[in-house]
């Protein structure tokens, strides 16, 4: 019988090119959706942990007085350098936090560098986000850097570490 | 120096606006993902265009298009935020540069348009995959205040690929 054979071949070729996928069962679909949300949640936890964390610089860097706009002198204890841009949401609160820490002590200084039109500085110093905070020791050596708004106790710990090592080497 | 920067930069926006928009986007993208997985894909373009996952992702694509062309406040969910939510909140303490979230809206636009177009063309997983990426990005933006597209904008601007130099006085 020729006609059924032709019809059969015809539908088979349509099925081969026809884009078709069955729907999933509800539990499977919900499980896949939950898995996608789980990936997002894990990424969120990792990103939150990395944000504002203190990092020891991987390569040696020394910033002398005058190396950055506004860095006129180095404080005897530690100098905090905050890199900001215009309209950076967490820069102003961070500046207030650091300002409060620096104001209470006379061996610290705070310098704010606006990177908005200084893409060259951002590139040279490997700054990928604002605010970024550098903690420099009395010689201008970069000891700790924070990417993202840091917590107060972490800044204080970084400053203490710099001053303790300065006392030991003195 | 500061006077030139204030004239060349766009007006700051309330950072809670894009975050609210991301929350609404997240809910719609989850609904789009579930229905894209549940509903069998139709055999014709017309059938595929009538599927709920397609309609939800198309709504997101329109919202992303408005947010990309007119900036984040032009996103329909951003308009809802300004007219209904913001009057009930305290005024913002800081403003945000609208350019990074606008770039992020553009990434959402590319993803959602790719999803709906490929789905209409009959690509089996296009809708679900596009919705899945939008779920992850809007989740990070809405829940942990991490805007993936904004970070990408900043990286590209840092690298000098996106015009920052043009605004330098």
Short mmCIF file of N, CA and C in Angstrom, two decimals, chain A residues 9-154:
data_model
loop_
_atom_site.label_atom_id
_atom_site.label_comp_id
_atom_site.label_asym_id
_atom_site.label_seq_id
_atom_site.Cartn_x
_atom_site.Cartn_y
_atom_site.Cartn_z
N UNK A 9 6.08 8.35 6.12
CA UNK A 9 7.38 8.99 5.93
C UNK A 9 7.26 10.51 6.10
N UNK A 10 6.11 11.00 5.61
CA UNK A 10 5.87 12.44 5.67
C UNK A 10 5.84 12.93 7.13
N UNK A 11 5.03 12.24 7.97
CA UNK A 11 4.92 12.70 9.37
C UNK A 11 6.25 12.50 10.09
N UNK A 12 6.95 11.44 9.73
CA UNK A 12 8.23 11.20 10.40
C UNK A 12 9.20 12.34 10.11
N UNK A 13 9.21 12.80 8.85
CA UNK A 13 10.15 13.87 8.53
C UNK A 13 9.74 15.17 9.21
N UNK A 14 8.41 15.39 9.36
CA UNK A 14 7.97 16.60 10.07
C UNK A 14 8.40 16.51 11.54
N UNK A 15 8.21 15.32 12.13
CA UNK A 15 8.58 15.16 13.54
C UNK A 15 10.07 15.41 13.74
N UNK A 16 10.88 15.05 12.74
CA UNK A 16 12.32 15.23 12.89
C UNK A 16 12.69 16.70 12.88
N UNK A 17 12.01 17.51 12.06
CA UNK A 17 12.36 18.92 12.03
C UNK A 17 11.48 19.75 12.97
N UNK A 18 10.35 19.16 13.42
CA UNK A 18 9.44 19.96 14.24
C UNK A 18 10.02 20.14 15.63
N UNK A 19 10.19 21.37 16.06
CA UNK A 19 10.69 21.58 17.42
C UNK A 19 9.60 21.20 18.41
N UNK A 20 9.88 20.29 19.26
CA UNK A 20 8.86 19.85 20.20
C UNK A 20 9.51 19.36 21.47
N UNK A 21 8.96 19.79 22.58
CA UNK A 21 9.42 19.27 23.86
C UNK A 21 8.20 19.11 24.74
N UNK A 22 8.11 17.98 25.43
CA UNK A 22 7.01 17.77 26.37
C UNK A 22 7.20 18.66 27.58
N UNK A 23 6.09 18.96 28.24
CA UNK A 23 6.21 19.69 29.49
C UNK A 23 6.73 18.78 30.58
N UNK A 24 7.39 19.37 31.58
CA UNK A 24 7.87 18.58 32.71
C UNK A 24 6.71 18.34 33.68
N UNK A 25 6.86 17.34 34.53
CA UNK A 25 5.92 17.19 35.64
C UNK A 25 6.15 18.32 36.63
N UNK A 26 5.09 18.65 37.35
CA UNK A 26 5.18 19.79 38.28
C UNK A 26 6.32 19.64 39.30
N UNK A 27 6.46 18.47 39.97
CA UNK A 27 7.56 18.37 40.97
C UNK A 27 8.93 18.59 40.34
N UNK A 28 9.12 18.08 39.12
CA UNK A 28 10.42 18.25 38.47
C UNK A 28 10.65 19.72 38.14
N UNK A 29 9.62 20.37 37.59
CA UNK A 29 9.75 21.79 37.25
C UNK A 29 10.06 22.62 38.49
N UNK A 30 9.37 22.30 39.59
CA UNK A 30 9.62 23.05 40.83
C UNK A 30 11.03 22.77 41.35
N UNK A 31 11.49 21.52 41.21
CA UNK A 31 12.83 21.17 41.68
C UNK A 31 13.89 21.92 40.86
N UNK A 32 13.68 22.01 39.53
CA UNK A 32 14.64 22.73 38.69
C UNK A 32 14.66 24.20 39.08
N UNK A 33 13.48 24.79 39.28
CA UNK A 33 13.40 26.20 39.68
C UNK A 33 14.09 26.42 41.02
N UNK A 34 13.86 25.50 41.96
CA UNK A 34 14.51 25.61 43.27
C UNK A 34 16.03 25.52 43.12
N UNK A 35 16.49 24.67 42.20
CA UNK A 35 17.93 24.52 41.99
C UNK A 35 18.53 25.82 41.44
N UNK A 36 17.80 26.46 40.50
CA UNK A 36 18.28 27.74 39.96
C UNK A 36 18.37 28.78 41.07
N UNK A 37 17.34 28.83 41.92
CA UNK A 37 17.36 29.78 43.04
C UNK A 37 18.48 29.43 44.02
N UNK A 38 18.74 28.13 44.18
CA UNK A 38 19.82 27.71 45.06
C UNK A 38 21.17 28.19 44.57
N UNK A 39 21.39 28.09 43.25
CA UNK A 39 22.64 28.60 42.65
C UNK A 39 22.77 30.10 42.94
N UNK A 40 21.65 30.83 42.75
CA UNK A 40 21.68 32.28 43.00
C UNK A 40 21.98 32.56 44.47
N UNK A 41 21.39 31.76 45.37
CA UNK A 41 21.60 32.00 46.80
C UNK A 41 23.06 31.74 47.19
N UNK A 42 23.65 30.67 46.65
CA UNK A 42 25.05 30.37 46.95
C UNK A 42 25.95 31.50 46.43
N UNK A 43 25.68 31.94 45.18
CA UNK A 43 26.46 33.05 44.63
C UNK A 43 26.31 34.28 45.51
N UNK A 44 25.09 34.51 46.00
CA UNK A 44 24.83 35.68 46.85
C UNK A 44 25.63 35.62 48.14
N UNK A 45 25.68 34.43 48.77
CA UNK A 45 26.44 34.28 50.02
C UNK A 45 27.92 34.54 49.75
N UNK A 46 28.46 33.96 48.67
CA UNK A 46 29.88 34.12 48.36
C UNK A 46 30.21 35.59 48.08
N UNK A 47 29.33 36.26 47.31
CA UNK A 47 29.57 37.67 46.98
C UNK A 47 29.50 38.54 48.22
N UNK A 48 28.54 38.25 49.10
CA UNK A 48 28.41 39.05 50.32
C UNK A 48 29.63 38.89 51.20
N UNK A 49 30.15 37.65 51.26
CA UNK A 49 31.34 37.41 52.07
C UNK A 49 32.56 38.15 51.51
N UNK A 50 32.67 38.15 50.17
CA UNK A 50 33.85 38.77 49.55
C UNK A 50 33.79 40.29 49.64
N UNK A 51 32.57 40.84 49.77
CA UNK A 51 32.41 42.29 49.76
C UNK A 51 32.93 42.90 51.05
N UNK A 52 33.78 43.88 50.92
CA UNK A 52 34.27 44.59 52.09
C UNK A 52 35.24 43.79 52.94
N UNK A 53 35.82 42.73 52.36
CA UNK A 53 36.74 41.90 53.12
C UNK A 53 38.16 42.45 52.99
N UNK A 54 38.92 42.32 54.06
CA UNK A 54 40.31 42.79 54.02
C UNK A 54 41.15 41.80 53.22
N UNK A 55 42.02 42.34 52.36
CA UNK A 55 42.90 41.48 51.58
C UNK A 55 44.32 41.97 51.72
N UNK A 56 45.24 41.04 51.88
CA UNK A 56 46.66 41.40 51.86
C UNK A 56 47.06 41.51 50.40
N UNK A 57 47.68 42.63 49.99
CA UNK A 57 47.99 42.80 48.57
C UNK A 57 48.93 41.72 48.08
N UNK A 58 48.68 41.27 46.84
CA UNK A 58 49.47 40.17 46.29
C UNK A 58 50.84 40.65 45.81
N UNK A 59 50.93 41.93 45.40
CA UNK A 59 52.23 42.43 44.97
C UNK A 59 52.58 43.67 45.79
N UNK A 60 53.88 43.91 45.98
CA UNK A 60 54.33 45.02 46.80
C UNK A 60 54.01 46.34 46.11
N UNK A 61 53.51 47.29 46.88
CA UNK A 61 53.18 48.60 46.32
C UNK A 61 53.49 49.66 47.37
N UNK A 62 54.20 50.70 46.96
CA UNK A 62 54.50 51.78 47.89
C UNK A 62 54.06 53.08 47.28
N UNK A 63 53.26 53.84 48.01
CA UNK A 63 52.75 55.12 47.54
C UNK A 63 53.39 56.22 48.37
N UNK A 64 54.28 56.99 47.78
CA UNK A 64 54.91 58.08 48.50
C UNK A 64 53.96 59.27 48.56
N UNK A 65 54.28 60.21 49.47
CA UNK A 65 53.50 61.44 49.52
C UNK A 65 53.53 62.10 48.15
N UNK A 66 52.37 62.49 47.64
CA UNK A 66 52.30 63.12 46.33
C UNK A 66 52.01 62.14 45.21
N UNK A 67 51.99 60.82 45.54
CA UNK A 67 51.75 59.82 44.49
C UNK A 67 50.31 59.83 44.01
N UNK A 68 49.40 60.30 44.87
CA UNK A 68 47.98 60.35 44.51
C UNK A 68 47.47 61.76 44.75
N UNK A 69 46.46 62.20 44.02
CA UNK A 69 45.89 63.51 44.30
C UNK A 69 45.32 63.54 45.72
N UNK A 70 45.77 64.50 46.53
CA UNK A 70 45.29 64.62 47.91
C UNK A 70 46.19 63.95 48.92
N UNK A 71 47.09 63.07 48.46
CA UNK A 71 48.00 62.40 49.39
C UNK A 71 49.24 63.28 49.55
N UNK A 72 49.11 64.30 50.42
CA UNK A 72 50.20 65.27 50.56
C UNK A 72 51.26 64.78 51.53
N UNK A 73 50.83 64.00 52.52
CA UNK A 73 51.80 63.51 53.51
C UNK A 73 51.30 62.18 54.04
N UNK A 74 52.20 61.45 54.66
CA UNK A 74 51.82 60.17 55.25
C UNK A 74 51.72 60.35 56.76
N UNK A 75 50.69 59.73 57.36
CA UNK A 75 50.50 59.84 58.80
C UNK A 75 51.54 58.96 59.50
N UNK A 76 51.93 59.31 60.76
CA UNK A 76 52.93 58.52 61.49
C UNK A 76 52.44 57.10 61.80
N UNK A 77 51.15 56.90 61.92
CA UNK A 77 50.63 55.56 62.20
C UNK A 77 50.23 54.85 60.92
N UNK A 78 49.09 55.22 60.38
CA UNK A 78 48.59 54.61 59.15
C UNK A 78 47.79 55.64 58.38
N UNK A 79 47.86 55.56 57.05
CA UNK A 79 47.07 56.45 56.20
C UNK A 79 46.03 55.61 55.47
N UNK A 80 44.76 56.03 55.59
CA UNK A 80 43.68 55.35 54.87
C UNK A 80 43.40 56.12 53.60
N UNK A 81 43.41 55.44 52.47
CA UNK A 81 43.08 56.07 51.20
C UNK A 81 41.78 55.45 50.69
N UNK A 82 40.75 56.28 50.56
CA UNK A 82 39.50 55.77 50.01
C UNK A 82 39.37 56.21 48.56
N UNK A 83 39.10 55.25 47.68
CA UNK A 83 38.85 55.55 46.27
C UNK A 83 37.35 55.52 46.03
N UNK A 84 36.83 56.64 45.51
CA UNK A 84 35.39 56.76 45.32
C UNK A 84 35.11 57.17 43.89
N UNK A 85 33.84 57.10 43.52
CA UNK A 85 33.39 57.70 42.27
C UNK A 85 32.12 58.49 42.58
N UNK A 86 31.72 59.34 41.66
CA UNK A 86 30.46 60.04 41.83
C UNK A 86 29.32 59.04 41.91
N UNK A 87 28.32 59.37 42.67
CA UNK A 87 27.10 58.55 42.75
C UNK A 87 27.39 57.11 43.14
N UNK A 88 28.43 56.88 43.91
CA UNK A 88 28.67 55.53 44.43
C UNK A 88 27.90 55.46 45.73
N UNK A 89 26.97 54.50 45.79
CA UNK A 89 25.99 54.50 46.87
C UNK A 89 26.63 54.32 48.24
N UNK A 90 27.64 53.45 48.35
CA UNK A 90 28.18 53.17 49.68
C UNK A 90 29.44 53.96 49.98
N UNK A 91 29.83 54.90 49.06
CA UNK A 91 31.06 55.67 49.32
C UNK A 91 30.89 56.67 50.46
N UNK A 92 29.79 57.41 50.45
CA UNK A 92 29.60 58.43 51.48
C UNK A 92 29.49 57.82 52.89
N UNK A 93 28.71 56.76 53.09
CA UNK A 93 28.69 56.13 54.42
C UNK A 93 30.06 55.62 54.83
N UNK A 94 30.82 55.08 53.88
CA UNK A 94 32.16 54.58 54.19
C UNK A 94 33.08 55.74 54.59
N UNK A 95 32.94 56.87 53.88
CA UNK A 95 33.76 58.04 54.22
C UNK A 95 33.45 58.51 55.64
N UNK A 96 32.18 58.48 56.01
CA UNK A 96 31.81 58.88 57.37
C UNK A 96 32.40 57.91 58.39
N UNK A 97 32.32 56.62 58.09
CA UNK A 97 32.86 55.59 58.99
C UNK A 97 34.36 55.81 59.18
N UNK A 98 35.10 55.95 58.07
CA UNK A 98 36.56 56.10 58.15
C UNK A 98 36.91 57.44 58.80
N UNK A 99 36.14 58.49 58.47
CA UNK A 99 36.38 59.81 59.06
C UNK A 99 36.27 59.76 60.58
N UNK A 100 35.27 59.02 61.05
CA UNK A 100 35.08 58.89 62.50
C UNK A 100 36.26 58.19 63.16
N UNK A 101 36.77 57.16 62.49
CA UNK A 101 37.91 56.41 63.04
C UNK A 101 39.16 57.30 63.09
N UNK A 102 39.40 58.04 62.00
CA UNK A 102 40.62 58.85 61.88
C UNK A 102 40.58 60.04 62.83
N UNK A 103 39.39 60.62 63.00
CA UNK A 103 39.26 61.82 63.81
C UNK A 103 39.62 61.56 65.27
N UNK A 104 39.34 60.33 65.73
CA UNK A 104 39.54 60.02 67.14
C UNK A 104 41.02 59.84 67.49
N UNK A 105 41.88 59.73 66.50
CA UNK A 105 43.30 59.47 66.79
C UNK A 105 44.16 60.42 65.96
N UNK A 106 45.34 60.78 66.49
CA UNK A 106 46.16 61.74 65.76
C UNK A 106 47.29 61.08 64.97
N UNK A 107 47.37 59.73 65.00
CA UNK A 107 48.40 59.07 64.20
C UNK A 107 47.83 58.53 62.89
N UNK A 108 46.57 58.90 62.58
CA UNK A 108 45.91 58.39 61.36
C UNK A 108 45.51 59.55 60.47
N UNK A 109 45.41 59.25 59.19
CA UNK A 109 44.94 60.25 58.25
C UNK A 109 44.06 59.58 57.20
N UNK A 110 43.12 60.35 56.64
CA UNK A 110 42.23 59.82 55.61
C UNK A 110 42.32 60.68 54.37
N UNK A 111 42.52 60.04 53.23
CA UNK A 111 42.57 60.74 51.95
C UNK A 111 41.49 60.15 51.06
N UNK A 112 40.72 61.01 50.39
CA UNK A 112 39.67 60.53 49.49
C UNK A 112 40.07 60.86 48.05
N UNK A 113 40.14 59.83 47.22
CA UNK A 113 40.53 60.01 45.82
C UNK A 113 39.32 59.74 44.92
N UNK A 114 38.94 60.72 44.11
CA UNK A 114 37.82 60.55 43.18
C UNK A 114 38.33 59.93 41.88
N UNK A 115 37.84 58.74 41.58
CA UNK A 115 38.31 58.01 40.40
C UNK A 115 37.43 58.25 39.17
N UNK A 116 36.40 59.08 39.33
CA UNK A 116 35.42 59.20 38.24
C UNK A 116 36.09 59.48 36.90
N UNK A 117 37.06 60.38 36.91
CA UNK A 117 37.71 60.73 35.64
C UNK A 117 39.17 60.29 35.63
N UNK A 118 39.49 59.33 36.50
CA UNK A 118 40.87 58.84 36.56
C UNK A 118 40.90 57.34 36.32
N UNK A 119 40.42 56.93 35.15
CA UNK A 119 40.43 55.51 34.79
C UNK A 119 41.86 54.97 34.80
N UNK A 120 42.84 55.85 34.55
CA UNK A 120 44.24 55.43 34.54
C UNK A 120 44.67 54.94 35.92
N UNK A 121 44.26 55.71 36.98
CA UNK A 121 44.61 55.31 38.35
C UNK A 121 43.96 53.98 38.70
N UNK A 122 42.67 53.85 38.34
CA UNK A 122 41.94 52.62 38.66
C UNK A 122 42.62 51.42 38.02
N UNK A 123 43.11 51.62 36.79
CA UNK A 123 43.76 50.52 36.08
C UNK A 123 45.09 50.18 36.74
N UNK A 124 45.89 51.22 37.03
CA UNK A 124 47.22 50.98 37.60
C UNK A 124 47.13 50.32 38.97
N UNK A 125 46.12 50.70 39.76
CA UNK A 125 46.02 50.19 41.12
C UNK A 125 45.09 48.98 41.21
N UNK A 126 44.62 48.49 40.08
CA UNK A 126 43.74 47.32 40.00
C UNK A 126 42.49 47.49 40.86
N UNK A 127 41.87 48.65 40.76
CA UNK A 127 40.66 48.90 41.53
C UNK A 127 39.45 48.55 40.66
N UNK A 128 38.71 47.54 41.10
CA UNK A 128 37.58 47.05 40.31
C UNK A 128 36.25 47.53 40.87
N UNK A 129 36.23 48.03 42.08
CA UNK A 129 34.97 48.48 42.64
C UNK A 129 35.22 49.65 43.58
N UNK A 130 34.17 50.43 43.80
CA UNK A 130 34.27 51.52 44.75
C UNK A 130 33.20 51.31 45.82
N UNK A 131 33.44 51.68 47.08
CA UNK A 131 34.74 52.18 47.53
C UNK A 131 35.78 51.07 47.65
N UNK A 132 37.03 51.43 47.32
CA UNK A 132 38.16 50.57 47.67
C UNK A 132 38.99 51.36 48.68
N UNK A 133 39.46 50.70 49.72
CA UNK A 133 40.24 51.39 50.75
C UNK A 133 41.62 50.75 50.84
N UNK A 134 42.64 51.59 50.79
CA UNK A 134 44.03 51.16 51.00
C UNK A 134 44.43 51.56 52.42
N UNK A 135 45.08 50.65 53.13
CA UNK A 135 45.68 50.99 54.41
C UNK A 135 47.20 51.03 54.18
N UNK A 136 47.78 52.25 54.28
CA UNK A 136 49.22 52.42 54.07
C UNK A 136 49.90 52.57 55.41
N UNK A 137 51.11 52.02 55.53
CA UNK A 137 51.86 52.23 56.78
C UNK A 137 52.62 53.55 56.70
N UNK A 138 53.45 53.83 57.71
CA UNK A 138 54.12 55.13 57.80
C UNK A 138 55.06 55.37 56.62
N UNK A 139 55.52 54.30 55.97
CA UNK A 139 56.41 54.45 54.81
C UNK A 139 55.64 54.48 53.50
N UNK A 140 54.33 54.40 53.58
CA UNK A 140 53.54 54.43 52.36
C UNK A 140 53.35 53.08 51.71
N UNK A 141 53.78 52.01 52.41
CA UNK A 141 53.63 50.67 51.85
C UNK A 141 52.18 50.20 52.03
N UNK A 142 51.60 49.68 50.95
CA UNK A 142 50.24 49.17 51.02
C UNK A 142 50.22 47.88 51.82
N UNK A 143 49.48 47.88 52.95
CA UNK A 143 49.46 46.71 53.82
C UNK A 143 48.18 45.91 53.67
N UNK A 144 47.05 46.59 53.54
CA UNK A 144 45.76 45.91 53.44
C UNK A 144 44.90 46.70 52.47
N UNK A 145 44.07 45.98 51.70
CA UNK A 145 43.10 46.68 50.87
C UNK A 145 41.72 46.08 51.07
N UNK A 146 40.70 46.94 51.02
CA UNK A 146 39.32 46.51 51.14
C UNK A 146 38.61 46.82 49.84
N UNK A 147 37.95 45.84 49.25
CA UNK A 147 37.11 46.09 48.08
C UNK A 147 35.67 46.07 48.52
N UNK A 148 34.98 47.21 48.38
CA UNK A 148 33.60 47.31 48.87
C UNK A 148 33.59 47.91 50.27
N UNK A 149 32.40 48.31 50.71
CA UNK A 149 32.28 48.97 52.01
C UNK A 149 32.70 48.03 53.12
N UNK A 150 33.74 48.41 53.91
CA UNK A 150 34.23 47.52 54.97
C UNK A 150 33.45 47.72 56.27
N UNK A 151 33.62 46.75 57.17
CA UNK A 151 33.02 46.91 58.50
C UNK A 151 34.03 47.57 59.42
N UNK A 152 33.49 48.29 60.38
CA UNK A 152 34.31 49.09 61.28
C UNK A 152 35.39 48.24 61.95
N UNK A 153 35.00 47.07 62.50
CA UNK A 153 35.96 46.27 63.26
C UNK A 153 37.08 45.75 62.36
N UNK A 154 36.77 45.52 61.07
CA UNK A 154 37.80 45.03 60.16
C UNK A 154 38.82 46.13 59.84
#
